[in-house]
XYZ file of C-alpha atoms in Angstrom:
691
model
C 13.494 11.619 14.737
C 9.831 11.312 15.683
C 8.825 8.818 18.726
C 4.578 7.972 19.266
C 4.175 6.552 22.555
C 1.007 4.949 22.589
C -1.179 7.412 20.796
C -5.135 7.183 21.688
C -7.646 9.289 20.707
C -10.698 10.366 23.450
C -13.883 8.149 23.212
C -16.864 9.174 20.900
C -19.778 9.009 22.899
C -20.772 5.191 22.702
C -18.295 4.107 19.997
C -14.671 2.992 20.063
C -11.748 5.749 20.037
C -10.792 5.676 16.106
C -7.177 5.308 17.494
C -5.806 3.048 20.165
C -2.476 3.022 21.600
C -0.186 4.045 18.435
C 3.091 3.466 18.835
C 5.592 3.862 16.133
C 9.553 5.843 15.173
C 10.507 7.678 12.021
C 13.650 7.704 11.349
C 15.877 11.133 10.049
C 17.624 10.573 7.032
C 14.440 8.452 5.818
C 10.810 8.663 4.439
C 8.061 7.037 6.578
C 4.477 6.335 4.696
C 1.829 6.245 7.659
C -0.697 3.650 5.380
C -4.362 2.832 6.125
C -7.639 3.124 4.511
C -9.760 5.963 4.827
C -11.586 5.630 8.221
C -8.235 3.637 9.820
C -6.939 6.684 11.590
C -4.267 8.422 9.803
C -5.414 11.939 10.245
C -6.560 11.110 14.133
C -2.884 10.029 14.409
C -1.080 13.289 12.736
C -3.676 15.538 14.579
C -2.021 13.535 17.769
C 1.160 13.931 17.280
C 0.777 17.387 16.645
C -1.026 18.478 19.993
C -4.310 19.328 17.360
C -6.282 17.149 19.518
C -7.518 15.987 22.546
C -6.616 12.456 23.656
C -3.696 10.244 25.520
C 0.083 9.830 24.217
C 3.392 11.402 24.139
C 5.199 12.634 20.597
C 8.607 13.296 20.462
C 10.539 15.268 17.973
C 14.558 14.661 18.205
C 13.472 13.986 21.788
C 11.446 16.749 22.844
C 7.979 17.143 22.581
C 6.009 20.133 20.679
C 4.979 22.003 23.456
C 8.361 22.253 25.080
C 9.429 23.784 21.545
C 9.281 27.394 21.124
C 9.335 28.054 17.854
C 7.451 24.786 16.754
C 7.405 26.129 12.843
C 11.155 25.570 12.664
C 11.208 22.532 13.805
C 8.359 20.404 12.253
C 6.453 21.487 8.559
C 3.162 20.770 8.500
C -0.050 20.396 6.045
C -3.340 19.171 6.814
C -5.868 19.359 3.887
C -5.408 21.822 1.362
C -3.280 25.644 1.908
C -4.932 27.990 3.535
C -5.081 31.164 2.794
C -7.423 34.317 1.145
C -8.261 33.123 -2.153
C -7.151 36.760 -3.773
C -3.586 36.820 -2.186
C -0.630 35.789 -4.291
C 1.755 32.925 -4.041
C 4.412 35.426 -3.118
C 2.683 37.466 -0.801
C 1.517 34.397 0.654
C 4.929 33.007 1.336
C 6.627 36.520 2.343
C 3.335 37.092 4.771
C 4.257 33.170 6.054
C 7.957 34.350 6.311
C 6.994 37.519 8.686
C 4.923 35.539 10.811
C 8.049 32.879 11.251
C 10.236 35.261 11.665
C 12.622 34.748 8.842
C 14.135 36.998 6.036
C 11.778 37.648 3.111
C 14.315 36.542 0.529
C 13.237 32.718 2.301
C 10.003 32.997 0.395
C 11.498 33.518 -3.365
C 14.696 30.623 -2.228
C 11.437 27.813 -1.161
C 10.153 28.885 -4.500
C 12.587 28.056 -6.663
C 13.272 24.768 -4.965
C 9.443 24.061 -6.024
C 9.557 25.172 -9.192
C 6.813 28.223 -8.451
C 8.764 31.004 -9.487
C 6.823 31.248 -12.613
C 3.055 31.239 -10.805
C 4.536 33.894 -8.431
C 2.087 36.504 -9.386
C -0.921 33.483 -9.628
C -3.858 34.036 -6.667
C -4.108 31.443 -4.692
C -7.290 30.749 -5.865
C -6.438 30.123 -9.200
C -4.256 26.863 -8.054
C -4.425 23.709 -9.724
C -4.580 20.818 -7.252
C -0.783 20.137 -8.330
C 0.161 23.723 -7.586
C -1.585 23.829 -4.629
C 0.605 20.703 -3.096
C 4.102 22.571 -4.844
C 2.555 25.697 -2.590
C 2.019 24.084 0.471
C 5.005 22.122 0.181
C 6.985 25.662 -0.262
C 4.435 26.854 2.803
C 5.858 23.677 5.255
C 10.069 25.182 4.323
C 9.654 28.564 4.957
C 10.606 28.039 8.380
C 13.548 25.302 7.147
C 12.338 22.474 9.656
C 13.674 19.327 10.158
C 10.919 17.367 10.125
C 7.716 17.599 7.223
C 4.266 15.724 8.307
C 1.971 15.111 5.551
C -1.721 14.077 5.124
C -2.175 12.578 2.096
C -0.062 14.727 0.205
C -0.583 13.474 -3.569
C -4.386 12.932 -2.853
C -5.797 13.715 -6.965
C -3.176 14.829 -8.025
C -1.717 13.047 -11.448
C 1.179 10.382 -11.614
C 3.660 13.435 -13.136
C 2.463 15.633 -10.068
C 2.489 13.210 -7.546
C 6.367 11.884 -8.640
C 7.626 15.233 -8.349
C 6.303 15.450 -4.948
C 7.496 12.705 -3.153
C 11.101 13.587 -5.349
C 11.461 16.720 -3.068
C 10.353 15.072 0.159
C 13.199 12.535 -0.435
C 15.618 15.398 -1.487
C 14.280 16.509 2.316
C 15.591 13.139 4.089
C 18.880 12.904 1.501
C 19.525 16.398 3.737
C 19.142 14.601 6.677
C 14.922 15.311 7.018
C 12.708 13.386 8.591
C 9.488 12.654 6.894
C 6.378 11.408 7.397
C 3.158 11.470 5.070
C 0.412 9.342 5.572
C -1.500 7.537 2.183
C -4.191 4.933 1.674
C -2.833 3.282 -1.779
C 0.303 0.269 -0.843
C 1.524 1.132 -4.245
C 2.258 4.651 -3.058
C 3.959 3.383 0.125
C 6.297 0.565 -1.027
C 7.401 3.193 -4.159
C 8.091 6.235 -2.121
C 8.786 5.513 1.415
C 11.710 3.602 2.997
C 9.624 2.394 5.975
C 5.356 1.294 6.229
C 3.734 1.460 9.279
C -0.130 0.153 8.590
C -2.984 1.408 10.104
C -6.026 -0.536 10.818
C -9.379 0.275 12.878
C -7.295 2.782 14.946
C -4.396 0.114 15.295
C -1.149 -0.392 13.913
C -1.055 -3.665 12.690
C 2.675 -3.835 10.919
C 6.061 -2.062 11.391
C 8.370 -2.521 8.146
C 10.759 -2.171 5.671
C 9.467 -0.891 2.389
C 11.401 -3.794 0.513
C 9.473 -6.322 3.566
C 6.339 -4.634 2.910
C 6.508 -5.095 -1.085
C 7.508 -8.304 -0.400
C 4.695 -9.201 1.877
C 1.776 -7.358 1.077
C 2.320 -6.556 -2.914
C 2.267 -9.555 -4.466
C 2.752 -9.972 -8.381
C -0.496 -12.024 -10.028
C -1.844 -12.535 -13.510
C -5.808 -10.441 -13.543
C -7.604 -12.867 -15.427
C -11.432 -12.010 -17.282
C -13.336 -14.769 -18.744
C -17.224 -16.351 -18.715
C -15.874 -19.418 -18.255
C -13.805 -18.931 -14.753
C -14.800 -21.227 -12.657
C -13.819 -23.691 -15.634
C -10.680 -21.985 -16.014
C -9.450 -22.301 -12.513
C -10.420 -25.704 -12.051
C -7.824 -26.037 -15.712
C -4.830 -23.821 -14.077
C -4.936 -25.222 -10.555
C -5.423 -29.100 -12.378
C -1.932 -28.417 -14.243
C -0.018 -26.848 -11.701
C -0.771 -30.093 -9.461
C 0.471 -31.812 -12.288
C 3.110 -29.885 -13.175
C 4.335 -29.685 -9.294
C 4.155 -25.911 -9.427
C 3.092 -23.696 -6.791
C 0.083 -21.767 -7.726
C -2.878 -20.432 -6.099
C -5.935 -19.247 -8.082
C -8.457 -16.714 -6.370
C -11.826 -16.177 -7.420
C -12.549 -12.845 -7.010
C -16.482 -12.770 -7.913
C -18.260 -12.893 -11.101
C -15.613 -13.645 -13.959
C -11.952 -12.731 -12.438
C -9.623 -14.713 -11.277
C -6.483 -13.674 -9.398
C -3.597 -15.839 -10.397
C -0.389 -16.131 -8.049
C 2.337 -18.140 -9.342
C 2.101 -18.419 -13.345
C 2.416 -16.451 -16.034
C 0.509 -14.533 -18.525
C 1.946 -16.506 -21.265
C 1.351 -19.729 -18.993
C -2.231 -19.045 -18.781
C -2.661 -17.960 -22.382
C -1.587 -20.998 -23.442
C -3.523 -23.162 -21.495
C -6.922 -21.278 -22.317
C -6.147 -21.902 -26.037
C -5.518 -25.207 -25.754
C -9.080 -25.811 -24.231
C -10.791 -23.470 -26.242
C -11.475 -20.857 -23.368
C -12.495 -17.336 -24.293
C -10.232 -14.500 -22.484
C -11.427 -11.464 -22.293
C -8.848 -9.950 -19.872
C -5.070 -10.827 -19.496
C -2.649 -8.488 -17.197
C -0.046 -8.726 -14.515
C -0.929 -6.653 -11.634
C 0.416 -6.168 -7.956
C -2.173 -7.449 -6.223
C -2.804 -6.379 -2.286
C -3.203 -8.726 0.269
C -4.502 -6.368 3.100
C -3.521 -4.954 6.182
C -0.990 -6.971 8.115
C -0.122 -9.410 4.884
C 2.195 -11.382 5.504
C 3.929 -10.337 9.310
C 5.347 -13.008 11.376
C 4.771 -15.298 8.051
C 8.231 -16.940 8.463
C 8.427 -18.823 5.168
C 9.319 -15.896 3.207
C 11.520 -14.198 6.217
C 14.847 -16.180 5.726
C 17.373 -17.121 3.521
C 16.749 -20.673 3.710
C 13.212 -20.840 3.128
C 10.736 -23.536 0.950
C 11.411 -25.031 -1.911
C 10.250 -22.590 -4.637
C 10.052 -19.482 -2.198
C 13.124 -17.056 -2.957
C 14.584 -14.985 -0.034
C 14.916 -11.410 0.468
C 17.790 -11.059 -1.083
C 16.984 -12.774 -3.625
C 14.063 -10.620 -4.416
C 16.061 -7.649 -4.183
C 18.388 -8.686 -6.940
C 15.917 -9.936 -9.428
C 14.132 -6.143 -8.567
C 17.640 -4.916 -9.546
C 17.680 -6.134 -12.674
C 14.597 -3.822 -14.047
C 15.700 0.183 -14.364
C 14.927 1.606 -12.030
C 12.980 5.391 -12.742
C 15.333 8.447 -12.300
C 13.643 10.646 -8.657
C 13.033 13.960 -9.667
C 14.860 15.565 -7.078
C 14.440 19.064 -5.623
C 17.470 21.610 -4.243
C 16.382 22.915 -0.851
C 18.246 25.715 -0.059
C 18.294 27.380 3.068
C 20.696 29.875 4.747
C 21.508 27.456 7.398
C 22.621 24.699 5.479
C 20.729 21.394 5.398
C 19.851 19.867 8.675
C 21.269 17.160 10.385
C 20.703 14.931 12.871
C 21.309 16.482 16.421
C 22.934 14.649 19.318
C 19.188 14.454 20.782
C 18.609 12.020 18.618
C 18.580 8.964 20.657
C 21.303 6.233 18.800
C 18.715 3.190 17.421
C 19.958 -0.909 18.088
C 19.527 -1.259 14.555
C 21.240 1.573 12.941
C 23.754 -0.350 11.652
C 21.553 -3.212 9.971
C 18.889 -0.621 8.596
C 22.142 1.172 6.871
C 23.030 -2.315 5.436
C 19.185 -2.290 3.747
C 18.745 0.789 2.206
C 20.216 -0.078 -1.431
C 17.775 -2.835 -0.658
C 15.395 -0.903 0.089
C 16.211 1.434 -2.479
C 16.105 -1.443 -5.142
C 12.774 -2.669 -4.195
C 10.436 0.613 -4.103
C 12.179 1.517 -7.127
C 10.566 -1.920 -8.673
C 7.728 -1.238 -7.639
C 7.659 2.240 -8.474
C 8.232 0.978 -12.126
C 5.509 -1.295 -12.283
C 3.197 1.629 -11.355
C 4.823 4.276 -13.244
C 3.881 2.369 -16.706
C 0.171 2.130 -15.432
C 0.397 -1.780 -15.114
C 1.255 -4.512 -12.599
C 4.735 -5.381 -11.957
C 5.443 -8.945 -13.700
C 7.400 -11.317 -12.244
C 11.505 -11.422 -12.520
C 12.396 -13.158 -15.613
C 14.548 -15.532 -13.996
C 11.730 -16.955 -12.186
C 8.979 -17.260 -14.417
C 6.635 -19.361 -11.398
C 6.175 -16.700 -8.447
C 6.047 -18.123 -5.128
C 2.775 -17.563 -3.265
C 2.435 -17.651 0.393
C 0.429 -20.711 1.881
C -1.969 -18.125 3.743
C -4.946 -16.526 1.433
C -5.114 -12.935 2.076
C -8.428 -13.523 4.634
C -6.047 -15.837 6.412
C -3.176 -13.488 6.794
C -5.204 -10.634 7.946
C -6.774 -12.233 10.369
C -4.006 -14.973 11.354
C -2.545 -14.042 14.955
C 0.737 -12.985 14.317
C -0.221 -10.029 11.852
C 0.036 -8.568 14.783
C 3.185 -9.107 15.625
C 5.081 -5.948 14.327
C 9.091 -6.720 14.176
C 10.871 -3.652 14.740
C 8.495 -2.128 16.463
C 8.357 0.241 19.385
C 7.469 -1.996 22.557
C 3.810 -1.519 23.261
C 4.448 -0.736 27.205
C 4.620 2.887 28.597
C 7.243 2.456 31.085
C 9.508 4.780 29.517
C 7.231 7.616 29.429
C 7.365 8.207 33.386
C 9.696 6.763 35.847
C 7.976 4.320 37.977
C 5.006 3.952 35.823
C 4.018 -0.095 35.044
C 2.276 -1.038 31.245
C -0.903 -1.148 32.451
C -0.728 2.823 33.598
C -2.422 5.204 30.609
C -0.261 7.354 28.706
C -0.679 10.835 29.438
C -3.161 13.458 28.490
C -2.723 15.497 25.589
C -3.387 18.918 25.704
C -4.230 21.362 22.434
C -1.644 23.730 22.455
C -2.325 27.235 21.615
C -1.709 28.558 17.397
C 1.596 30.002 17.134
C 1.880 33.905 16.573
C 3.837 36.106 13.775
C 7.068 36.840 15.534
C 6.745 40.087 13.525
C 3.340 40.869 14.104
C 3.896 44.011 12.724
C 5.618 43.232 9.676
C 2.980 40.513 9.419
C 0.374 42.733 9.534
C 0.991 44.858 6.850
C 1.596 42.378 4.681
C -1.528 40.537 5.414
C -3.812 43.975 4.904
C -2.252 44.993 2.020
C -1.921 41.632 0.058
C -5.310 41.883 -1.601
C -7.363 44.026 -3.172
C -9.996 44.274 -0.478
C -8.562 46.623 0.906
C -8.033 49.084 -2.022
C -11.924 48.644 -3.520
C -13.406 48.848 0.060
C -11.346 52.948 0.194
C -12.594 53.632 -3.335
C -16.048 52.520 -3.005
C -16.538 54.537 0.149
C -14.932 57.395 -1.824
C -16.998 57.315 -4.325
C -20.103 56.877 -1.915
C -18.759 59.563 -0.161
C -18.238 62.523 -3.039
C -21.942 61.834 -3.968
C -23.694 62.144 -1.081
C -21.994 65.458 -0.540
C -22.349 66.681 -3.735
C -26.396 65.617 -3.329
C -26.270 67.302 0.395
C -24.923 70.154 -1.139
C -27.829 70.286 -3.306
C -30.380 70.270 -1.205
C -29.047 72.514 1.603
C -29.577 73.201 4.616
C -25.996 71.068 6.006
C -23.763 72.466 8.073
C -20.011 73.157 6.810
C -18.116 70.402 8.820
C -20.923 67.572 7.799
C -20.950 68.141 4.573
C -16.940 68.365 4.080
C -17.527 64.322 6.095
C -20.366 63.548 3.631
C -22.608 62.623 7.066
C -25.933 63.492 6.818
C -27.959 63.612 10.140
C -30.179 60.645 8.977
C -27.227 58.561 8.937
C -26.035 56.912 12.134
C -22.623 57.173 10.801
C -20.782 58.466 7.305
C -19.486 56.363 4.659
C -15.531 56.656 5.793
C -16.982 55.544 9.163
C -18.592 52.738 8.103
C -15.554 51.954 5.550
C -13.032 52.344 9.035
C -14.861 49.666 10.451
C -15.848 47.340 7.549
C -11.655 46.777 7.225
C -11.240 46.931 10.403
C -13.597 43.818 11.081
C -11.543 42.448 7.932
C -8.422 42.428 9.720
C -9.635 39.314 12.336
C -12.451 38.124 9.997
C -10.247 37.156 7.448
C -8.016 35.134 9.282
C -10.656 32.919 10.358
C -12.437 32.433 7.627
C -8.939 31.815 5.524
C -6.476 31.342 8.034
C -2.724 32.261 7.760
C -0.836 31.741 10.067
C -0.503 28.021 10.090
C -1.513 25.119 7.181
C -2.791 22.658 10.288
C -5.426 25.033 11.953
C -8.753 27.007 11.225
C -7.988 30.417 13.639
C -5.731 32.365 14.463
C -4.235 33.242 17.955
C -5.881 36.240 20.504
C -2.319 37.226 21.054
C -1.335 41.269 22.823
C 1.243 41.227 20.367
C -0.932 40.729 16.873
C -4.171 42.546 18.399
C -1.501 45.694 19.261
C 0.250 45.547 15.876
C -3.753 45.273 14.187
C -4.527 48.170 16.066
C -2.062 50.648 14.825
C -2.726 49.085 10.958
C -6.391 49.481 10.939
C -5.749 53.029 12.540
C -3.135 54.022 9.847
C -5.709 52.925 7.605
C -8.630 54.555 8.461
C -6.456 57.894 9.385
C -5.857 57.751 5.319
C -9.161 56.673 3.789
C -10.331 59.869 6.162
C -7.863 62.323 5.613
C -8.309 60.997 1.693
C -11.990 60.905 1.880
C -12.678 64.582 3.571
C -9.694 66.090 0.597
C -12.344 64.122 -2.155
C -15.233 66.062 -1.151
C -13.906 69.366 -0.349
C -12.347 68.931 -4.460
C -15.614 67.551 -5.491
C -17.497 71.291 -4.107
C -15.297 73.126 -5.088
C -15.718 71.889 -8.855
C -19.473 71.819 -8.166
C -20.583 74.510 -6.419
C -17.557 76.775 -6.064
C -14.907 77.768 -3.004
C -17.053 78.835 -0.580
C -18.498 75.418 0.062
C -15.106 74.123 0.152
C -13.390 76.445 2.610
C -12.148 74.938 5.821
C -13.818 75.924 8.955
C -12.430 78.261 11.616
C -12.480 75.038 14.374
C -10.733 72.668 11.968
C -8.539 71.319 14.768
C -11.264 70.421 17.256
C -13.113 68.939 14.262
C -9.969 67.014 12.751
C -9.437 65.774 16.218
C -13.483 64.784 16.284
C -12.964 63.329 12.589
C -9.889 61.276 13.310
C -11.175 59.887 16.441
C -14.367 59.039 14.682
C -12.628 56.706 11.883
C -10.164 54.823 14.275
C -13.306 54.502 17.130
C -14.715 52.569 15.074
C -11.625 50.683 13.124
C -11.123 49.849 16.460
C -14.355 48.791 17.175
C -14.224 46.319 14.253
C -10.839 44.394 14.975
C -12.176 43.825 18.691
C -15.845 42.802 17.550
C -14.362 40.508 14.682
C -11.605 38.624 16.888
C -13.830 38.596 19.991
C -16.831 36.496 17.893
C -14.881 35.643 15.658
C -16.249 36.985 12.837
C -16.186 40.002 10.111
C -19.857 40.560 10.342
C -19.773 40.608 13.915
C -17.365 43.169 13.792
C -19.520 45.650 11.235
C -22.516 45.247 13.818
C -20.910 46.331 16.322
C -19.673 49.301 14.251
C -23.070 49.731 13.713
C -23.956 49.444 16.766
C -23.059 52.444 18.840
C -24.616 55.362 17.161
C -28.066 53.511 16.851
C -27.807 51.649 19.973
C -24.908 52.713 23.006
C -25.466 56.502 21.878
C -29.573 56.457 23.101
C -28.466 55.448 26.322
C -25.646 57.863 27.007
C -27.555 60.503 26.037
C -30.526 59.350 28.260
C -27.717 58.835 31.252
C -26.484 61.972 30.621
C -29.926 64.148 30.793
C -30.908 65.934 34.047
C -29.199 68.491 35.985
C -26.942 66.467 38.280
C -24.357 65.955 35.096
C -21.521 67.912 35.575
C -19.074 69.146 33.176
C -15.345 69.145 32.259
C -15.424 72.495 31.046
C -12.560 74.316 32.771
C -11.047 71.215 33.220
C -7.669 72.355 31.758
C -7.537 76.054 34.227
C -8.697 73.881 37.269
C -5.473 71.775 36.340
C -3.139 74.571 36.072
C -4.277 76.239 38.866
C -3.810 72.945 41.385
C -0.309 72.046 39.899
C 0.518 75.920 39.802
C 2.068 75.441 36.342
C 1.565 77.305 32.625
C 0.306 74.260 29.661
C 3.320 74.302 27.487
C 2.552 75.389 23.696
C -0.793 76.939 24.835
C -1.184 72.650 25.636
C -5.080 74.064 27.961
C -6.676 74.853 24.390
C -5.719 70.959 23.048
C -6.851 69.518 26.433
C -10.165 71.295 26.077
C -10.719 69.866 22.535
C -10.114 66.371 23.408
C -12.403 66.748 26.200
C -15.125 68.200 24.030
C -14.781 65.388 21.862
C -14.630 63.036 24.733
C -17.826 64.395 26.251
C -19.754 64.552 22.948
C -22.436 61.532 23.287
C -21.172 59.767 19.626
C -17.139 60.221 21.531
C -18.711 58.664 25.113
C -20.170 55.934 23.639
C -17.484 55.774 21.147
C -15.089 54.795 24.510
C -17.081 52.988 26.782
C -18.307 50.824 23.724
C -14.554 50.464 22.639
C -13.530 49.535 26.737
C -15.745 47.092 26.906
C -15.016 45.385 24.127
C -10.941 45.300 25.069
C -12.176 43.824 28.133
C -13.963 41.258 26.958
C -10.956 40.816 24.858
C -8.093 40.512 27.351
C -10.800 38.261 28.853
C -10.913 35.615 26.804
C -6.988 35.998 25.691
C -6.046 35.297 29.353
C -8.995 32.460 29.760
C -7.676 30.187 26.854
C -3.985 31.183 27.964
C -5.308 29.421 31.618
C -6.788 26.396 29.931
């Protein structure tokens, strides 16, 4: 279950906080709706609960705050907004990447695709999905780690009626299996139809905390919508006839030529208009929204022995039972470990027995409202009660009544339970934004992320083509050394195409994630973790080496094809040249990774790669020029003399070649750049952890 205490957002300059002292409870095995108009603070409440925004308050998920849970994705499945991810990645590839991030078997991706009916679209790209398919994918992403709790922000916004029913059916199936479901919405009919419990927000405060049957009874009242050019005359006639017949009828003028009539039927209103010769343009049954907090604290609706003509809650539930309820779409949610069940950490509730007894009434009332909304019309009055009752207050009076803020069954607003010894006047504890999750299997995650889109293959193909063309042109011009010819590296360019391609792929490894988040559905960036950095360095180095080998081999084959074997021969000092070539491309790839992770931009990563030969190399050459420069030549011999031992397998030659690569201007500049970027990356990582 979820328990929220005193959620309060930070004030915005001179404006009041968007959310002020919000407390409520979401029970396991039930669906709870957080209802409010646009700007009421629904999204802010969810972000405060998930520790994604600074503020004050405390939220417990099955007795623990989210920052105390080792793996939050296995406890809470979240979807705030659209599904994040690269538009070129397939549905299956995206879910398998999330499986590696959550540390679950890769077969889980196929299970959740089957549960949300996405198997037929497993090879579709994320950028081609419709709104409904995107919502299904969001549900699948939230279910990957088999969480106990689902938190969705406006899950059916802009969806068709069919897709909305399908999604709410999946949420209902999760709750039936023992899970906790909380979703936000701005539609009161959707809240009454799909939820068991409704928490209403208005201007950042809780104005109602009700069961769905009470919410539908007090806020969604049946009425008749009338449009006529003689609205004032018809309204007066209906009120006069109701007084004569001693019936409870309320006529509300809604502006222009529209009337809302409570407590009557289309037949009665049509007959009255016909008798008096009044032209009617529209006559339809509706379910009227009485506004936030309507009917809360109104005792005329609460008891079984209410005023005359006012049915009790049990009678209204029985009337609703007569209408056929729509079938809920069920979605089986397979799990390797079985369905989640409430644990002993869920604190017992004093009203749990009463809630269980009222659950059938809640379902029946929600089914009645669902039937009216699914038909595209509003709920008519019950057959046995042709003249439904009318509340004694108008909608405006009910919204402004002092009793409208007294929430039945809500959590007390005192914060004495937050910390021992505190009083009700003390502020709730501050909320610190928790760090983003890190992949539990970073290497597998990075491999699936890098190979899940076609960017790497397109960049590699472009690099090979450009490199081959440049090698042919350089061979035709002449005056190019054999080593530079095989690398397609003219003296006029700072770097060869293969090095630039490796740097671009390295920069994309972090930059793509900042642009298209992949780890979680509730964040815009990925974390800077040492494990994730190590995985990215390993994968980028492997990709760079493959690209370098393919480029050199392709250049050699093209030169052999155009000019014969002489230009394609392997140099005698191939080992030293090969080591330098590999070090160059790997260094460029690592520079792109570190710079993109440091500055959170692919462009910054590629700029850091180009800056090494353009800016850093001249500086290194200028520093190293002069008579006082010491050389590393003879270092292996001096080491052998000091250690009085022989290098095994001719190690002196390999050490000398490595040192010769390092003391080159490009090698020294690359080493200096990588060291600087790595230190800056570690510094920012440690600073963020300290915060």
